[in-house]
Amino acid sequence: MFRIVFLLVAFCFFYGISELKASDKVIRHLAVPYAGFVTGDGRGLDVDLIKAFSKVTGREYKEVRTTWEDWISHLTGKKITVGPNGPEVTGEVSIRGDLAAHGITVLEWRKAFVDFSIPTFPTQVWIVAKAESDVLPISPSKDLQREISQTRSLLKGRSLLGIRGLCVDPALYNLKETGALIRYFEGSLNDIAPAVLKGEAELALLDAPDAMMAFEKWPGQLKIIGPVTEVQDMAIAFPKGSVGLRDEFNMFFQRFWESKRYKELVMDYYPHVLKHFPQFFQRSILDVK
Amino acid sequence: MSSKTGTLFRKKLTVIMYVMLGLVVGSILFLNHRIMLKSQEYQDAFMEANLTNKALLLDYVLKDLSSSLEQLANSTEVTVYFQNVDLQMSLEYGLGLSIAAVQKKLLNFQGLKVLNGNKIFDCISLIDANNHVVAHTNVEEGFDHISILKELLPRSNEKLQNIIAFDYKGELKIALFQPVVLKGIFKGAVFGLLKNQALMQVIEKGGSGSHLFLVYNSLYYPKAEGELKGVSARESRKAPFLIFETQLNYFPFKLVEWVDVRAMRGGLSPWAITLFMGFLSFGLVIAGLYLQRVYEKKEMVQRINEELKEEVEARKRAEELLREAQEELEQKVQERTQELMEKNLKLQNEIRIREEMERQLRQRENMYRELYAEYDAILKNAPEIISVYDACGKILWSNFHDESYEDIFQPLVQEYLKTGIQAKREVTTRDGKIFDVSLSAIQDENGNIVKVLETRRDITEKKKMEAALSELQKFESLATLASGIAHDFNNILGGIMGFAELGLRVKDDSKRMKDYLEKILVGVERGTELVSQILTFSRTKEKGKKPLLLAPIVKETFKMLRATIPKYIAMELSIPKEPIKILGNPTEIQQVLMNLCVNARDAVPSEGGEIRAVLEKDKDSGKAILKVADNGCGIPPEVKDRIFEPYFTTKPKGKGTGLGLSIVYGIVKSLGGEIEVSSEVGKGSCFTVLIPCVEEFGEKVSEEEGLPLKKGQGNIMVVDDEAFMVEILLGMLKELGYQAKGLQDPQEVLKEFKREPFKYDALITDFAMPGMSGLSLAREIKALNQRLPIIMVTGYAQIGHEETAGFGIFKVIKKPVDMHELSYVLSEAISLKGNNSCA
């Protein structure tokens, strides 16, 4: 009996060690095909970034497909469910990845479950509508708060599409209080723009990178009404406690940024983002928090 | 050579020619046969080349279509579809939209690809890598292209052929493929089924008896009826039809053309044609020779006739030309003769005119000589000095040569030449002569000054006369006032005398004594004022302009006039309450008013005469208006324009100088004013003088009037040859708070200052003193103490600041000395001295 228990403990111990060692050799990238970050064909801004990170650190790259609902669970090992009352831990699952990167917006509630790297990409949540919609875009001004107020004032009585638990969740920005008729989309984040085009709702929340892609794919069919958030950050997510890997990534990203190679990579996937968020990319040195 | 021999020779020659002609025609026929055979060969080659061109065209069309299909495969819609598949978009949303976009793109593509008005593609489809048809256009009913595609479609990019032909129910079908590759990954393919009929219409332009086939392996389009034997073109000259074929360069197809030989070359053999042509040629040659001989004869006769005709014509033309030349020559001779006659006549006239002109010129020359002598005498005896200068200002001629004034007048001319402006009209020479100079330019035709004419007139005497007359006129006015002045003086002296006597009687009552003394002082002040008026009026030098109140002067002058003018003439003066201020000279104002009133006095009748003077201010123009009106005899219209002329008078001889109104006019003009006159004979005249007003006074003395005495401190030296004046001044200075020392001899004062030059703060000196004048004393003392202020007191009205300017005199005070004035002058002098010493 003792032997069995000893062998079991020894197995578990060595299994953990081997798993740890494997983690040193391989970087398992949890990825959800999304916009230009993970294109689904083995490429994408975040895919190329993590591949470069793996190569520089001498690790093998491995892409692990997941979903928007499950990526935190697969990264942390805790089953996280986002309901009407917010996220809650509902069980445990096996860890499938070492980091997650697919255009993940840094949200406060996510920070409770994962650690984020230094910001890698700027984003903002915009309201989009079909080109034929009678909702007119706001007049741009230099005052972002004023633009947000103007945008919110246009939502009253209009159906607004969002996805619960993601950065396009209307609840995150208290959009219900604007009088908008909130509709939660059951499909994927990538399908929000087509859903608006199909007429599922008059308006939809879309984050800036996704909107940029949508405008390239369906040119002249969509229009931006205005922003509902300030400029947000996207970053690479790490499990809590994986400080070493995160710091390693941060150091790598700093060098990568300074060598201008990251900017070249961004230009491949989002050539227009520099025009929208020039301040983000004008930084020469990054702050490591 | 005889005629017989010639005929024989001609016949032999004809035979030889015919033999040669036969040989030539035979050769031509043989060559024609050869050419026809060659032509057939060329025809075959042309057909082959034509077919090759069609094959090339088909190659090009297929390549173009293939390229278009490649563009379709790389289109955004197709790319976005596969990107969305990778992004796992749902068929319901993202993929659904993409498929709809692809479908639309395929339909558009099919609609755009048209050849000769026909759609080239029967059907276009997009298939993914799993052989699923993503989208397709409409297809022929019953044509199961999907199952066919699934069999035909290669499994990867590498093996994919761009074109595939297949047998569909015994008919050749052709399809084009283009792979869709995204980032190096094979995603699917675009498939386009070609419409054979539209394709063949591009190249099918053969004539009747020709059939074109597109062949792939053993499949023909259009479907071939019966078996076509592959006979090559070269081997089938005798065959009923010919077959041409060629392989496409880039695609695995052959083009085959079947041509009916009869339709292409006709039914006759080359020999039959040659023979027929031989006979025809022979006949034509014979006929041609005959016709040529006939034609040559006819042509020769015609040519001889034409040559003769041309010769006759040429002779006629030569005769005509000769005649014309002769006529022209005769006309020219006539014209030249006429012309010479006219010129001769003209020359004779000119000679006559010239003789007449020379006679006139001589006459004029004599006249000018006489005139010149006369003018020269006139000019030399002229009262004016007339000089002519050249453009450099050098004197050329003058009727009076005097070098002593050249340095005065030559610069004037020089300046006139430079500026074109005459600097001054009146020039005073060193010896006191006054000249009225007039310069005028003599210009050439371009307006350049070539000479300057100077006319100089000595007006010294005239000026003196004018001055004397002006003075005379002034004294004339003064004489008019004399009785009035005497009356006033009597009144004043009576008052002084009365109060003095009263004062002598009062012994103990100091208050009454003070009262009498004050009244005496008032009388003295009035007397002083009157004397001042008379002195002012008697001055020969005019004072400068200064701001002054018009009303008091007018009032005072009118008062004097009232005393002068007989009482039976009513006089009325109207003066406004508001002050009227002008820039002028009191004497001049008095002179104006007096002259106008004296004229009025002389004009009014002895009974019922009225003189009315009004002083007012015109608020609109800001001018002072002084009107003097009378109800006298008035001015006749014929003299009205001359009344302001100097020396013009209507008064009897000895009654007036004729300068009164001209002086009034001159004074008013010098004040910047105007004078107007209105008059009616028998009713009276009205003279209106308008003088510009000024707003503020600049004179300090006016401001100081009414202020209390200004006391001060300092050590003052007083010198006057009159002991009582020394006493009065010492008393006043003591009263003003100064320490003072008084002397009567200026030499003693000078000694005192030599001893102690800086002991005194100011010197008050009389102007005229025996032994040394005040000015000499001032000069000597200034040499000792440059900063010492010197105040001069004098009873001479004409001594002013201008006369004492070069001697360092601070101020001139008129006698009797006003204590108030003295206090301010002394205070100012000492304070300025203090400032200077500080500086």
mmCIF file with all atom_site columns, C-alpha atoms in Angstrom, chain B residues 491-605:
data_model
loop_
_atom_site.group_PDB
_atom_site.id
_atom_site.type_symbol
_atom_site.label_atom_id
_atom_site.label_alt_id
_atom_site.label_comp_id
_atom_site.label_asym_id
_atom_site.label_entity_id
_atom_site.label_seq_id
_atom_site.pdbx_PDB_ins_code
_atom_site.Cartn_x
_atom_site.Cartn_y
_atom_site.Cartn_z
_atom_site.occupancy
_atom_site.B_iso_or_equiv
_atom_site.pdbx_formal_charge
_atom_site.auth_seq_id
_atom_site.auth_comp_id
_atom_site.auth_asym_id
_atom_site.auth_atom_id
_atom_site.pdbx_PDB_model_num
ATOM 1   C CA . ASN B 1 491 ? -10.175 164.456 -16.128 1.00 0.00 ? 491 ASN B CA 1
ATOM 2   C CA . ILE B 1 492 ? -7.416  162.176 -14.765 1.00 0.00 ? 492 ILE B CA 1
ATOM 3   C CA . LEU B 1 493 ? -5.144  165.040 -13.724 1.00 0.00 ? 493 LEU B CA 1
ATOM 4   C CA . GLY B 1 494 ? -8.141  166.791 -12.131 1.00 0.00 ? 494 GLY B CA 1
ATOM 5   C CA . GLY B 1 495 ? -8.845  163.675 -10.089 1.00 0.00 ? 495 GLY B CA 1
ATOM 6   C CA . ILE B 1 496 ? -5.206  163.261 -9.018  1.00 0.00 ? 496 ILE B CA 1
ATOM 7   C CA . MET B 1 497 ? -4.938  166.905 -8.149  1.00 0.00 ? 497 MET B CA 1
ATOM 8   C CA . GLY B 1 498 ? -8.196  166.878 -6.185  1.00 0.00 ? 498 GLY B CA 1
ATOM 9   C CA . PHE B 1 499 ? -7.339  163.753 -4.170  1.00 0.00 ? 499 PHE B CA 1
ATOM 10  C CA . ALA B 1 500 ? -3.793  165.039 -3.551  1.00 0.00 ? 500 ALA B CA 1
ATOM 11  C CA . GLU B 1 501 ? -5.150  168.261 -2.153  1.00 0.00 ? 501 GLU B CA 1
ATOM 12  C CA . LEU B 1 502 ? -7.630  166.346 -0.026  1.00 0.00 ? 502 LEU B CA 1
ATOM 13  C CA . GLY B 1 503 ? -4.778  164.140 1.189   1.00 0.00 ? 503 GLY B CA 1
ATOM 14  C CA . LEU B 1 504 ? -2.679  167.143 2.184   1.00 0.00 ? 504 LEU B CA 1
ATOM 15  C CA . ARG B 1 505 ? -5.535  168.398 4.317   1.00 0.00 ? 505 ARG B CA 1
ATOM 16  C CA . VAL B 1 506 ? -5.858  165.133 6.155   1.00 0.00 ? 506 VAL B CA 1
ATOM 17  C CA . LYS B 1 507 ? -3.218  164.869 8.809   1.00 0.00 ? 507 LYS B CA 1
ATOM 18  C CA . ASP B 1 508 ? -4.065  162.237 11.360  1.00 0.00 ? 508 ASP B CA 1
ATOM 19  C CA . ASP B 1 509 ? -6.575  159.985 9.628   1.00 0.00 ? 509 ASP B CA 1
ATOM 20  C CA . SER B 1 510 ? -4.319  157.374 8.018   1.00 0.00 ? 510 SER B CA 1
ATOM 21  C CA . LYS B 1 511 ? -7.305  155.399 6.751   1.00 0.00 ? 511 LYS B CA 1
ATOM 22  C CA . ARG B 1 512 ? -8.680  158.348 4.768   1.00 0.00 ? 512 ARG B CA 1
ATOM 23  C CA . MET B 1 513 ? -5.120  159.149 3.670   1.00 0.00 ? 513 MET B CA 1
ATOM 24  C CA . LYS B 1 514 ? -4.742  155.596 2.325   1.00 0.00 ? 514 LYS B CA 1
ATOM 25  C CA . ASP B 1 515 ? -8.091  155.905 0.568   1.00 0.00 ? 515 ASP B CA 1
ATOM 26  C CA . TYR B 1 516 ? -7.049  159.158 -1.169  1.00 0.00 ? 516 TYR B CA 1
ATOM 27  C CA . LEU B 1 517 ? -3.646  157.687 -2.084  1.00 0.00 ? 517 LEU B CA 1
ATOM 28  C CA . GLU B 1 518 ? -5.311  154.630 -3.615  1.00 0.00 ? 518 GLU B CA 1
ATOM 29  C CA . LYS B 1 519 ? -7.614  156.896 -5.666  1.00 0.00 ? 519 LYS B CA 1
ATOM 30  C CA . ILE B 1 520 ? -4.559  158.909 -6.768  1.00 0.00 ? 520 ILE B CA 1
ATOM 31  C CA . LEU B 1 521 ? -2.929  155.595 -7.743  1.00 0.00 ? 521 LEU B CA 1
ATOM 32  C CA . VAL B 1 522 ? -5.999  154.673 -9.811  1.00 0.00 ? 522 VAL B CA 1
ATOM 33  C CA . GLY B 1 523 ? -5.771  158.063 -11.556 1.00 0.00 ? 523 GLY B CA 1
ATOM 34  C CA . VAL B 1 524 ? -2.051  157.504 -12.221 1.00 0.00 ? 524 VAL B CA 1
ATOM 35  C CA . GLU B 1 525 ? -2.777  154.014 -13.594 1.00 0.00 ? 525 GLU B CA 1
ATOM 36  C CA . ARG B 1 526 ? -5.440  155.431 -15.935 1.00 0.00 ? 526 ARG B CA 1
ATOM 37  C CA . GLY B 1 527 ? -3.002  158.132 -17.037 1.00 0.00 ? 527 GLY B CA 1
ATOM 38  C CA . THR B 1 528 ? -0.287  155.540 -17.553 1.00 0.00 ? 528 THR B CA 1
ATOM 39  C CA . GLU B 1 529 ? -2.650  153.447 -19.567 1.00 0.00 ? 529 GLU B CA 1
ATOM 40  C CA . LEU B 1 530 ? -3.582  156.404 -21.742 1.00 0.00 ? 530 LEU B CA 1
ATOM 41  C CA . VAL B 1 531 ? 0.066   157.277 -22.285 1.00 0.00 ? 531 VAL B CA 1
ATOM 42  C CA . SER B 1 532 ? 0.741   153.674 -23.087 1.00 0.00 ? 532 SER B CA 1
ATOM 43  C CA . GLN B 1 533 ? -2.000  153.756 -25.716 1.00 0.00 ? 533 GLN B CA 1
ATOM 44  C CA . ILE B 1 534 ? -0.603  156.898 -27.288 1.00 0.00 ? 534 ILE B CA 1
ATOM 45  C CA . LEU B 1 535 ? 2.930   155.485 -27.176 1.00 0.00 ? 535 LEU B CA 1
ATOM 46  C CA . THR B 1 536 ? 1.769   152.198 -28.636 1.00 0.00 ? 536 THR B CA 1
ATOM 47  C CA . PHE B 1 537 ? 0.022   154.042 -31.376 1.00 0.00 ? 537 PHE B CA 1
ATOM 48  C CA . SER B 1 538 ? 3.070   156.148 -32.058 1.00 0.00 ? 538 SER B CA 1
ATOM 49  C CA . ARG B 1 539 ? 5.432   153.203 -32.432 1.00 0.00 ? 539 ARG B CA 1
ATOM 50  C CA . THR B 1 540 ? 6.972   152.801 -35.811 1.00 0.00 ? 540 THR B CA 1
ATOM 51  C CA . LYS B 1 541 ? 7.970   149.194 -35.319 1.00 0.00 ? 541 LYS B CA 1
ATOM 52  C CA . GLU B 1 542 ? 5.189   146.728 -35.196 1.00 0.00 ? 542 GLU B CA 1
ATOM 53  C CA . LYS B 1 543 ? 5.031   144.355 -32.372 1.00 0.00 ? 543 LYS B CA 1
ATOM 54  C CA . GLY B 1 544 ? 4.567   140.675 -32.942 1.00 0.00 ? 544 GLY B CA 1
ATOM 55  C CA . LYS B 1 545 ? 1.213   138.972 -32.725 1.00 0.00 ? 545 LYS B CA 1
ATOM 56  C CA . LYS B 1 546 ? -0.019  137.767 -29.392 1.00 0.00 ? 546 LYS B CA 1
ATOM 57  C CA . PRO B 1 547 ? -3.264  136.393 -28.091 1.00 0.00 ? 547 PRO B CA 1
ATOM 58  C CA . LEU B 1 548 ? -5.514  139.169 -26.929 1.00 0.00 ? 548 LEU B CA 1
ATOM 59  C CA . LEU B 1 549 ? -9.079  139.835 -25.865 1.00 0.00 ? 549 LEU B CA 1
ATOM 60  C CA . LEU B 1 550 ? -10.766 141.883 -28.505 1.00 0.00 ? 550 LEU B CA 1
ATOM 61  C CA . ALA B 1 551 ? -13.580 143.391 -26.426 1.00 0.00 ? 551 ALA B CA 1
ATOM 62  C CA . PRO B 1 552 ? -11.486 145.606 -24.074 1.00 0.00 ? 552 PRO B CA 1
ATOM 63  C CA . ILE B 1 553 ? -9.470  147.027 -26.993 1.00 0.00 ? 553 ILE B CA 1
ATOM 64  C CA . VAL B 1 554 ? -12.577 147.772 -29.026 1.00 0.00 ? 554 VAL B CA 1
ATOM 65  C CA . LYS B 1 555 ? -14.308 149.206 -26.010 1.00 0.00 ? 555 LYS B CA 1
ATOM 66  C CA . GLU B 1 556 ? -11.362 151.465 -25.101 1.00 0.00 ? 556 GLU B CA 1
ATOM 67  C CA . THR B 1 557 ? -10.786 152.631 -28.653 1.00 0.00 ? 557 THR B CA 1
ATOM 68  C CA . PHE B 1 558 ? -14.490 153.310 -29.099 1.00 0.00 ? 558 PHE B CA 1
ATOM 69  C CA . LYS B 1 559 ? -14.437 155.261 -25.861 1.00 0.00 ? 559 LYS B CA 1
ATOM 70  C CA . MET B 1 560 ? -11.625 157.474 -27.169 1.00 0.00 ? 560 MET B CA 1
ATOM 71  C CA . LEU B 1 561 ? -13.450 157.867 -30.469 1.00 0.00 ? 561 LEU B CA 1
ATOM 72  C CA . ARG B 1 562 ? -16.601 158.903 -28.664 1.00 0.00 ? 562 ARG B CA 1
ATOM 73  C CA . ALA B 1 563 ? -14.641 161.685 -26.990 1.00 0.00 ? 563 ALA B CA 1
ATOM 74  C CA . THR B 1 564 ? -13.283 162.776 -30.356 1.00 0.00 ? 564 THR B CA 1
ATOM 75  C CA . ILE B 1 565 ? -16.279 162.550 -32.651 1.00 0.00 ? 565 ILE B CA 1
ATOM 76  C CA . PRO B 1 566 ? -18.831 165.384 -32.350 1.00 0.00 ? 566 PRO B CA 1
ATOM 77  C CA . LYS B 1 567 ? -21.666 164.697 -29.978 1.00 0.00 ? 567 LYS B CA 1
ATOM 78  C CA . TYR B 1 568 ? -24.349 165.289 -32.601 1.00 0.00 ? 568 TYR B CA 1
ATOM 79  C CA . ILE B 1 569 ? -23.252 162.011 -34.198 1.00 0.00 ? 569 ILE B CA 1
ATOM 80  C CA . ALA B 1 570 ? -24.871 159.181 -32.332 1.00 0.00 ? 570 ALA B CA 1
ATOM 81  C CA . MET B 1 571 ? -22.469 156.309 -31.570 1.00 0.00 ? 571 MET B CA 1
ATOM 82  C CA . GLU B 1 572 ? -23.453 152.914 -30.389 1.00 0.00 ? 572 GLU B CA 1
ATOM 83  C CA . LEU B 1 573 ? -21.279 149.957 -29.484 1.00 0.00 ? 573 LEU B CA 1
ATOM 84  C CA . SER B 1 574 ? -22.464 146.407 -28.964 1.00 0.00 ? 574 SER B CA 1
ATOM 85  C CA . ILE B 1 575 ? -20.048 143.985 -27.278 1.00 0.00 ? 575 ILE B CA 1
ATOM 86  C CA . PRO B 1 576 ? -20.888 140.416 -26.284 1.00 0.00 ? 576 PRO B CA 1
ATOM 87  C CA . LYS B 1 577 ? -20.347 139.082 -22.795 1.00 0.00 ? 577 LYS B CA 1
ATOM 88  C CA . GLU B 1 578 ? -18.388 136.065 -23.915 1.00 0.00 ? 578 GLU B CA 1
ATOM 89  C CA . PRO B 1 579 ? -14.658 136.682 -24.429 1.00 0.00 ? 579 PRO B CA 1
ATOM 90  C CA . ILE B 1 580 ? -13.498 136.858 -28.037 1.00 0.00 ? 580 ILE B CA 1
ATOM 91  C CA . LYS B 1 581 ? -9.847  136.002 -28.371 1.00 0.00 ? 581 LYS B CA 1
ATOM 92  C CA . ILE B 1 582 ? -7.716  136.562 -31.438 1.00 0.00 ? 582 ILE B CA 1
ATOM 93  C CA . LEU B 1 583 ? -4.040  136.447 -32.313 1.00 0.00 ? 583 LEU B CA 1
ATOM 94  C CA . GLY B 1 584 ? -3.045  139.978 -33.168 1.00 0.00 ? 584 GLY B CA 1
ATOM 95  C CA . ASN B 1 585 ? -1.640  143.298 -32.171 1.00 0.00 ? 585 ASN B CA 1
ATOM 96  C CA . PRO B 1 586 ? -3.681  145.820 -30.127 1.00 0.00 ? 586 PRO B CA 1
ATOM 97  C CA . THR B 1 587 ? -2.328  148.790 -32.091 1.00 0.00 ? 587 THR B CA 1
ATOM 98  C CA . GLU B 1 588 ? -3.457  147.241 -35.345 1.00 0.00 ? 588 GLU B CA 1
ATOM 99  C CA . ILE B 1 589 ? -6.947  146.558 -34.008 1.00 0.00 ? 589 ILE B CA 1
ATOM 100 C CA . GLN B 1 590 ? -7.171  150.126 -32.755 1.00 0.00 ? 590 GLN B CA 1
ATOM 101 C CA . GLN B 1 591 ? -5.962  151.410 -36.134 1.00 0.00 ? 591 GLN B CA 1
ATOM 102 C CA . VAL B 1 592 ? -8.607  149.329 -37.955 1.00 0.00 ? 592 VAL B CA 1
ATOM 103 C CA . LEU B 1 593 ? -11.452 150.524 -35.758 1.00 0.00 ? 593 LEU B CA 1
ATOM 104 C CA . MET B 1 594 ? -10.287 154.130 -35.765 1.00 0.00 ? 594 MET B CA 1
ATOM 105 C CA . ASN B 1 595 ? -9.918  154.299 -39.533 1.00 0.00 ? 595 ASN B CA 1
ATOM 106 C CA . LEU B 1 596 ? -13.342 152.751 -40.088 1.00 0.00 ? 596 LEU B CA 1
ATOM 107 C CA . CYS B 1 597 ? -14.989 155.096 -37.525 1.00 0.00 ? 597 CYS B CA 1
ATOM 108 C CA . VAL B 1 598 ? -13.202 158.207 -38.848 1.00 0.00 ? 598 VAL B CA 1
ATOM 109 C CA . ASN B 1 599 ? -14.372 157.306 -42.378 1.00 0.00 ? 599 ASN B CA 1
ATOM 110 C CA . ALA B 1 600 ? -17.902 156.863 -40.996 1.00 0.00 ? 600 ALA B CA 1
ATOM 111 C CA . ARG B 1 601 ? -17.681 160.213 -39.234 1.00 0.00 ? 601 ARG B CA 1
ATOM 112 C CA . ASP B 1 602 ? -16.766 161.918 -42.484 1.00 0.00 ? 602 ASP B CA 1
ATOM 113 C CA . ALA B 1 603 ? -19.605 160.161 -44.317 1.00 0.00 ? 603 ALA B CA 1
ATOM 114 C CA . VAL B 1 604 ? -22.550 160.814 -41.996 1.00 0.00 ? 604 VAL B CA 1
ATOM 115 C CA . PRO B 1 605 ? -24.616 164.023 -42.210 1.00 0.00 ? 605 PRO B CA 1
#
